[in-house]
Amino acid sequence: MRITIAQLAKRLKADLILNENRESSIKNRVSRIESVAPIEVAEENEVTFITNDKHKIALGKSRAGAVIVSAHLDGLDKPQLVVKNVNAALIEAMNIFAPKLKPVTAGIDPTAKLGHDVKLSKGVSVGAGVVIDDGVEIGQNCMISSGCKIGQNSKLGSNCRLDSNVVLHHNCRLGNNVIIQANSTIGSTGFGYSFIDGAYRLIPHNGGVVLEDFVEIGANCCIDRAKFGNTIIGAGTKIDNLVQIAHNVVIGKCCLIISQVGIAGSCTLGDGVVLGGQAGLADNIKLGDGVMVGAQSGVGHNTPAGTQLFGSPAFEKREAIRIFGLNKRLPGMAKLLKQLTKRVEKLEASEDDKK
Amino acid sequence: MRITIAQLAKRLKADLILNENRESSIKNRVSRIESVAPIEVAEENEVTFITNDKHKIALGKSRAGAVIVSAHLDGLDKPQLVVKNVNAALIEAMNIFAPKLKPVTAGIDPTAKLGHDVKLSKGVSVGAGVVIDDGVEIGQNCMISSGCKIGQNSKLGSNCRLDSNVVLHHNCRLGNNVIIQANSTIGSTGFGYSFIDGAYRLIPHNGGVVLEDFVEIGANCCIDRAKFGNTIIGAGTKIDNLVQIAHNVVIGKCCLIISQVGIAGSCTLGDGVVLGGQAGLADNIKLGDGVMVGAQSGVGHNTPAGTQLFGSPAFEKREAIRIFGLNKRLPGMAKLLKQLTKRVEKLEASEDDKK
Amino acid sequence: MRITIAQLAKRLKADLILNENRESSIKNRVSRIESVAPIEVAEENEVTFITNDKHKIALGKSRAGAVIVSAHLDGLDKPQLVVKNVNAALIEAMNIFAPKLKPVTAGIDPTAKLGHDVKLSKGVSVGAGVVIDDGVEIGQNCMISSGCKIGQNSKLGSNCRLDSNVVLHHNCRLGNNVIIQANSTIGSTGFGYSFIDGAYRLIPHNGGVVLEDFVEIGANCCIDRAKFGNTIIGAGTKIDNLVQIAHNVVIGKCCLIISQVGIAGSCTLGDGVVLGGQAGLADNIKLGDGVMVGAQSGVGHNTPAGTQLFGSPAFEKREAIRIFGLNKRLPGMAKLLKQLTKRVEKLEASEDDKK
């Protein structure tokens, strides 16, 4: 894709503000843009963007052919595309300049294997080697890539995308616009055992998994099915790669779960919760709306809405920062304690002399 | 499945104790149960269970149609199914009311690819797109789901289950009743390199992996093959999702390894070891029988049988709890130390005055 | 494989030093070796090796039929194979005695599915159920195992190996001699969202992934594609299982990334960096050449070349060791502080008496 700055401005619904200098204005209006790039690396044929003040500083040296801004910047010898929301415009621009790929075409690959009573709405594409078991229903325009397995009676809404080799077990329900990236496993049997007569016996998992609308799951994730009822991921929640979500976990709407997080059985998360990378939750924990947990933190207790937690075991943010700081000061404290002891001994000695 | 309470009692070998009130007794005996559910959510057509005292308290408000107990509860206006072991009865009940699925039928899918000298015992099912290399032996009633790959000369006992897209490399040996969940990789080459002439060169891994009877492996796990001999998981050990087990690790019997644990090369675990979620073991560590390691803990030293470890680096439980507690008290200690210094200075000053 | 010690010595270019005793010399020269084994378990028909002093001590009791050493050991009644580099000789010996497997043969499995304009050089093998999209180029002697998916326009150099069920998305570039183990996902969409009008919207990822020559990736790893440009893994870098590498990360040459490490977006690592198991890097961190990060450590700040970091949050090694040590001494410090307070109170009291 290769368009003029004027055309780009139009597509981004941006006000195009050119340079004072008339000649370069004309040149700019017709000069062509081929992609989006960060300020540091953008070239003349690329458009860049300002989403924070660090960017503004770097902008002086940037070779970018144009810049997307939320408000006109004075004294900048560069065409500016002024938009209401730079992030939204950036997404639009990146879609405009996305690498061209042959679109996936609807239809069922001859090597796919469909069971009985499978209902496929129109526009569905089923890739090579896909196995779809009995009673599965798949909504309009879903894309099921090669090597996926969909277990009995699972139901997918419209516009879902399963990347290659995803395993979606039986009796799971996906809403609309759900994305599951490659090699993820949804509906695996949870880790629930009873120790009976000298051996661990698996507790059957009769429940399923529900992924609501606009849930997006990364690659190589595991979401276990419930023992009873369902493991539920709320609408709009996004999950990164290699995340573990155990049986009967219930996650609210618009949460962000960063890579390698582990959530143990029956945890309940409110809406807008953010879990940093490699964080862990013990089983049966409740986190209120908007709770934020730092990377590598370990949470073992229920936490009210809006709390920020750090550390393993996790403390409330302010306390955690104080404790981390004091840990750095421990050597000093130990030294001071030693000196103080000496000084007290000295005082005690002179006390005794007086007696 | 929909059966009367009386029928259920019979199948659970339970003593059915009905309400004093005669009418409701008859009603109860014939009223039907359709599933198992936890106390809080159980409805009239569901049976619930008492496995701890919290449950007892909640029981008053429960709408459950019946309850599985280990001893009769007085003054409870509900049919009670009295059993020796509630956990065992619960497993049985959940099997009775498990969602009906079409059973996997024995036979080899036409799209599966079998090598030379492959021995399949009777009752084996091989799914679509499965690849079984030369010299593989598979015992009775094994289920190999779609997309699995089994490498040369690997041997499976009876009643094993490989879920979709499991990769089991060459020269691995599974006992009987082994389960490997979807997208797990067994027998990958371990992470062993020598730095020679300015580059890392892979040390060949000539060994294999042995999974003994009743071992169960979660989804998306990795168990590396050994350099020499075998990586061994002992009989009855259960492993959760996303667990890493490195080359030449030897794990005893009936261990529980929770999700996202990492065990480095050549570690040796006794029987009945429990590793909490996201815990890590440094290489060549020996853990005695029954060692318990807390979630997110990091163990870097050999540990005698029966020890409980917490923290990263891990301390023995009692010490760890004391240290965690004192970390919380660090701010107070710092303050006290400051005050004390002032008081000592004051004392020293008045000492000097006297001179 | 079964060869005499003399033949083995020749193949390892080793000086064969036999026992003084003439008879056993002859016996040794012709006695046969069938495999390599560690000192503790090696039998008469096996060769062992000395790579550290612990080994030397164990050697006395060893039943090994021969030993690979870097310098002749006196008073050892065993044939010795003296080599320049024991590690290199060990790799050679392990290759000699590797379990015999039927070699993968070049050619395209009839069940594989190739798109348009796919270029396969000679010697390439493509396994069952593999999907190769339009415009893909694969160099000489690459092995693509069963169930792999290679996205549009991706390019592989020579001698690359993709184990079963690897998913390599579009527009990725592999150098020569790259290995990706089973169930790994390369080129997944990164975790980049903007919160717009009350919902998270995915930022398109227009970039790709570059794996340079001799990069080796373990099983069940995730390497996200870049938003702009490429996520890059430098030549000779080795990555263990279950590792997460986020979008736009740039890793130098000859790094070692141990299992379950997580590297957040846009981190830059120099050459020869070593990250211990389960370590994590916050986004946008820069690590200089040769930085070493301990297992389970969490790094949140740029770090100069050669630094060693430990802990979560990570401290420079010396400081970390001091802090860990003092944490162990915290109980003692608390007790001392209490006693000291009492002693100061006593001194203050006697002060007051004097007034």
mmCIF file of C-alpha atoms in Angstrom, chain A residues 29-214:
data_model
loop_
_atom_site.group_PDB
_atom_site.id
_atom_site.type_symbol
_atom_site.label_atom_id
_atom_site.label_comp_id
_atom_site.label_asym_id
_atom_site.label_seq_id
_atom_site.Cartn_x
_atom_site.Cartn_y
_atom_site.Cartn_z
ATOM 1 C CA ARG A 29 0.735 16.774 0.026
ATOM 2 C CA VAL A 30 1.739 14.508 -2.813
ATOM 3 C CA SER A 31 4.673 12.659 -1.218
ATOM 4 C CA ARG A 32 3.828 9.087 -0.520
ATOM 5 C CA ILE A 33 3.579 7.026 2.698
ATOM 6 C CA GLU A 34 4.152 3.272 2.697
ATOM 7 C CA SER A 35 4.050 2.299 6.364
ATOM 8 C CA VAL A 36 3.890 3.306 10.050
ATOM 9 C CA ALA A 37 7.027 3.377 12.213
ATOM 10 C CA PRO A 38 8.196 4.601 15.624
ATOM 11 C CA ILE A 39 9.846 8.032 15.676
ATOM 12 C CA GLU A 40 13.410 6.755 16.116
ATOM 13 C CA VAL A 41 13.357 4.607 12.974
ATOM 14 C CA ALA A 42 10.728 6.215 10.753
ATOM 15 C CA GLU A 43 11.926 7.209 7.276
ATOM 16 C CA GLU A 44 10.634 9.798 4.781
ATOM 17 C CA ASN A 45 8.112 7.338 3.327
ATOM 18 C CA GLU A 46 6.704 6.471 6.742
ATOM 19 C CA VAL A 47 4.223 8.115 9.091
ATOM 20 C CA THR A 48 4.966 8.214 12.818
ATOM 21 C CA PHE A 49 2.882 9.161 15.883
ATOM 22 C CA ILE A 50 3.016 11.032 19.202
ATOM 23 C CA THR A 51 1.446 9.120 22.088
ATOM 24 C CA ASN A 52 3.594 10.578 24.862
ATOM 25 C CA ASP A 53 5.971 13.458 25.618
ATOM 26 C CA LYS A 54 9.112 11.345 25.165
ATOM 27 C CA HIS A 55 7.980 11.073 21.550
ATOM 28 C CA LYS A 56 7.730 14.870 21.234
ATOM 29 C CA ILE A 57 11.366 15.280 22.261
ATOM 30 C CA ALA A 58 12.545 12.656 19.762
ATOM 31 C CA LEU A 59 10.450 14.234 17.030
ATOM 32 C CA GLY A 60 13.035 16.935 16.263
ATOM 33 C CA LYS A 61 15.530 14.381 14.929
ATOM 34 C CA SER A 62 12.942 12.148 13.269
ATOM 35 C CA ARG A 63 13.096 11.618 9.485
ATOM 36 C CA ALA A 64 9.428 10.589 9.390
ATOM 37 C CA GLY A 65 7.486 11.880 6.370
ATOM 38 C CA ALA A 66 4.496 12.809 8.545
ATOM 39 C CA VAL A 67 3.273 12.573 12.123
ATOM 40 C CA ILE A 68 -0.065 11.744 13.755
ATOM 41 C CA VAL A 69 -0.751 14.116 16.676
ATOM 42 C CA SER A 70 -3.657 14.980 18.951
ATOM 43 C CA ALA A 71 -2.933 18.706 18.707
ATOM 44 C CA HIS A 72 -0.879 20.793 16.246
ATOM 45 C CA LEU A 73 2.772 21.190 17.280
ATOM 46 C CA ASP A 74 4.275 24.597 16.511
ATOM 47 C CA GLY A 75 7.596 25.030 14.763
ATOM 48 C CA LEU A 76 7.660 21.529 13.348
ATOM 49 C CA ASP A 77 8.751 21.349 9.705
ATOM 50 C CA LYS A 78 6.693 18.234 9.028
ATOM 51 C CA PRO A 79 3.145 17.543 7.834
ATOM 52 C CA GLN A 80 0.946 16.867 10.844
ATOM 53 C CA LEU A 81 -2.209 14.724 10.883
ATOM 54 C CA VAL A 82 -4.278 16.062 13.778
ATOM 55 C CA VAL A 83 -6.767 13.508 15.137
ATOM 56 C CA LYS A 84 -9.049 13.173 18.153
ATOM 57 C CA ASN A 85 -7.508 9.914 19.359
ATOM 58 C CA VAL A 86 -3.948 9.115 18.282
ATOM 59 C CA ASN A 87 -4.210 5.482 19.453
ATOM 60 C CA ALA A 88 -7.317 4.905 17.370
ATOM 61 C CA ALA A 89 -5.744 6.614 14.353
ATOM 62 C CA LEU A 90 -2.588 4.564 14.828
ATOM 63 C CA ILE A 91 -4.584 1.318 14.736
ATOM 64 C CA GLU A 92 -6.345 2.539 11.590
ATOM 65 C CA ALA A 93 -3.051 3.541 9.967
ATOM 66 C CA MET A 94 -1.480 0.185 10.836
ATOM 67 C CA ASN A 95 -4.422 -1.587 9.261
ATOM 68 C CA ILE A 96 -4.014 0.548 6.127
ATOM 69 C CA PHE A 97 -0.326 -0.395 5.843
ATOM 70 C CA ALA A 98 -0.616 -3.983 7.098
ATOM 71 C CA PRO A 99 1.369 -6.510 5.050
ATOM 72 C CA LYS A 100 -0.859 -7.858 2.315
ATOM 73 C CA LEU A 101 -1.883 -11.436 2.934
ATOM 74 C CA LYS A 102 -4.146 -13.643 0.875
ATOM 75 C CA PRO A 103 -7.446 -13.693 2.781
ATOM 76 C CA VAL A 104 -8.697 -16.965 4.239
ATOM 77 C CA THR A 105 -11.497 -18.229 2.023
ATOM 78 C CA ALA A 106 -14.690 -19.767 3.367
ATOM 79 C CA GLY A 107 -15.146 -23.505 2.989
ATOM 80 C CA ILE A 108 -14.166 -26.832 4.471
ATOM 81 C CA ASP A 109 -10.817 -28.363 3.616
ATOM 82 C CA PRO A 110 -11.298 -31.893 2.215
ATOM 83 C CA THR A 111 -8.907 -33.284 4.861
ATOM 84 C CA ALA A 112 -11.053 -31.893 7.724
ATOM 85 C CA LYS A 113 -13.197 -34.402 9.615
ATOM 86 C CA LEU A 114 -16.705 -33.401 10.695
ATOM 87 C CA GLY A 115 -18.880 -35.458 13.047
ATOM 88 C CA HIS A 116 -22.673 -35.839 13.067
ATOM 89 C CA ASP A 117 -25.046 -32.921 13.610
ATOM 90 C CA VAL A 118 -22.329 -30.321 13.088
ATOM 91 C CA LYS A 119 -23.867 -26.923 12.240
ATOM 92 C CA LEU A 120 -21.662 -24.507 10.285
ATOM 93 C CA SER A 121 -23.078 -21.049 9.530
ATOM 94 C CA LYS A 122 -22.137 -19.324 6.304
ATOM 95 C CA GLY A 123 -18.714 -17.876 5.757
ATOM 96 C CA VAL A 124 -17.013 -20.428 8.020
ATOM 97 C CA SER A 125 -13.577 -21.674 6.985
ATOM 98 C CA VAL A 126 -12.263 -24.997 8.307
ATOM 99 C CA GLY A 127 -8.577 -25.728 7.701
ATOM 100 C CA ALA A 128 -6.645 -28.863 6.828
ATOM 101 C CA GLY A 129 -6.727 -31.716 9.323
ATOM 102 C CA VAL A 130 -9.281 -30.040 11.596
ATOM 103 C CA VAL A 131 -11.471 -32.402 13.628
ATOM 104 C CA ILE A 132 -14.938 -31.216 14.620
ATOM 105 C CA ASP A 133 -16.859 -33.661 16.785
ATOM 106 C CA ASP A 134 -20.601 -34.378 16.935
ATOM 107 C CA GLY A 135 -23.028 -31.634 17.813
ATOM 108 C CA VAL A 136 -20.634 -28.711 17.389
ATOM 109 C CA GLU A 137 -22.134 -25.397 16.231
ATOM 110 C CA ILE A 138 -19.985 -22.716 14.596
ATOM 111 C CA GLY A 139 -21.266 -19.188 13.886
ATOM 112 C CA GLN A 140 -20.823 -17.037 10.794
ATOM 113 C CA ASN A 141 -17.384 -16.209 9.414
ATOM 114 C CA CYS A 142 -15.452 -18.206 12.003
ATOM 115 C CA MET A 143 -11.936 -19.213 10.938
ATOM 116 C CA ILE A 144 -10.742 -22.593 12.246
ATOM 117 C CA SER A 145 -7.122 -23.044 11.194
ATOM 118 C CA SER A 146 -5.278 -26.267 10.437
ATOM 119 C CA GLY A 147 -4.883 -28.970 13.067
ATOM 120 C CA CYS A 148 -7.534 -27.688 15.468
ATOM 121 C CA LYS A 149 -9.742 -30.060 17.408
ATOM 122 C CA ILE A 150 -13.228 -29.024 18.616
ATOM 123 C CA GLY A 151 -14.861 -31.434 21.046
ATOM 124 C CA GLN A 152 -18.468 -32.608 21.175
ATOM 125 C CA ASN A 153 -21.300 -30.081 21.559
ATOM 126 C CA SER A 154 -19.062 -27.023 21.811
ATOM 127 C CA LYS A 155 -20.572 -23.845 20.399
ATOM 128 C CA LEU A 156 -18.849 -20.885 18.795
ATOM 129 C CA GLY A 157 -20.477 -17.512 18.073
ATOM 130 C CA SER A 158 -19.722 -15.426 14.993
ATOM 131 C CA ASN A 159 -16.358 -14.114 13.803
ATOM 132 C CA CYS A 160 -14.287 -16.333 16.101
ATOM 133 C CA ARG A 161 -10.752 -17.242 15.116
ATOM 134 C CA LEU A 162 -8.927 -20.387 16.246
ATOM 135 C CA ASP A 163 -5.290 -20.438 15.112
ATOM 136 C CA SER A 164 -3.561 -23.677 14.176
ATOM 137 C CA ASN A 165 -3.477 -26.638 16.567
ATOM 138 C CA VAL A 166 -5.843 -25.129 19.136
ATOM 139 C CA VAL A 167 -7.624 -27.810 21.145
ATOM 140 C CA LEU A 168 -11.101 -26.790 22.303
ATOM 141 C CA HIS A 169 -12.623 -29.651 24.268
ATOM 142 C CA HIS A 170 -16.303 -30.680 24.559
ATOM 143 C CA ASN A 171 -19.138 -28.561 25.984
ATOM 144 C CA CYS A 172 -17.321 -25.220 25.760
ATOM 145 C CA ARG A 173 -19.085 -22.035 24.661
ATOM 146 C CA LEU A 174 -17.497 -19.115 22.835
ATOM 147 C CA GLY A 175 -19.277 -15.805 22.290
ATOM 148 C CA ASN A 176 -18.715 -13.623 19.222
ATOM 149 C CA ASN A 177 -15.351 -12.253 18.070
ATOM 150 C CA VAL A 178 -13.336 -14.605 20.289
ATOM 151 C CA ILE A 179 -9.711 -15.219 19.303
ATOM 152 C CA ILE A 180 -7.657 -18.199 20.518
ATOM 153 C CA GLN A 181 -4.059 -18.255 19.316
ATOM 154 C CA ALA A 182 -2.045 -21.291 18.262
ATOM 155 C CA ASN A 183 -1.405 -24.355 20.444
ATOM 156 C CA SER A 184 -3.732 -23.243 23.255
ATOM 157 C CA THR A 185 -5.828 -25.798 25.114
ATOM 158 C CA ILE A 186 -9.323 -24.829 26.262
ATOM 159 C CA GLY A 187 -11.413 -27.185 28.394
ATOM 160 C CA SER A 188 -8.664 -29.461 29.640
ATOM 161 C CA THR A 189 -9.506 -31.466 32.755
ATOM 162 C CA GLY A 190 -8.606 -29.514 35.892
ATOM 163 C CA PHE A 191 -6.145 -30.599 38.560
ATOM 164 C CA GLY A 192 -8.574 -31.997 41.130
ATOM 165 C CA TYR A 193 -7.773 -35.221 42.964
ATOM 166 C CA SER A 194 -8.911 -37.016 46.097
ATOM 167 C CA PHE A 195 -6.474 -39.257 47.933
ATOM 168 C CA ILE A 196 -8.430 -42.487 48.390
ATOM 169 C CA ASP A 197 -7.062 -45.870 49.452
ATOM 170 C CA GLY A 198 -3.446 -44.840 48.953
ATOM 171 C CA ALA A 199 -3.788 -43.247 45.524
ATOM 172 C CA TYR A 200 -4.904 -39.977 43.943
ATOM 173 C CA ARG A 201 -8.180 -40.387 42.100
ATOM 174 C CA LEU A 202 -9.275 -37.766 39.570
ATOM 175 C CA ILE A 203 -12.462 -35.871 40.416
ATOM 176 C CA PRO A 204 -14.544 -35.824 37.217
ATOM 177 C CA HIS A 205 -14.930 -32.398 35.620
ATOM 178 C CA ASN A 206 -18.554 -32.266 34.456
ATOM 179 C CA GLY A 207 -18.523 -28.543 33.704
ATOM 180 C CA GLY A 208 -17.240 -26.541 30.756
ATOM 181 C CA VAL A 209 -15.556 -23.281 29.763
ATOM 182 C CA VAL A 210 -17.299 -20.080 28.675
ATOM 183 C CA LEU A 211 -15.376 -17.397 26.759
ATOM 184 C CA GLU A 212 -17.596 -14.329 26.363
ATOM 185 C CA ASP A 213 -17.601 -11.837 23.466
ATOM 186 C CA PHE A 214 -14.294 -10.284 22.425
#
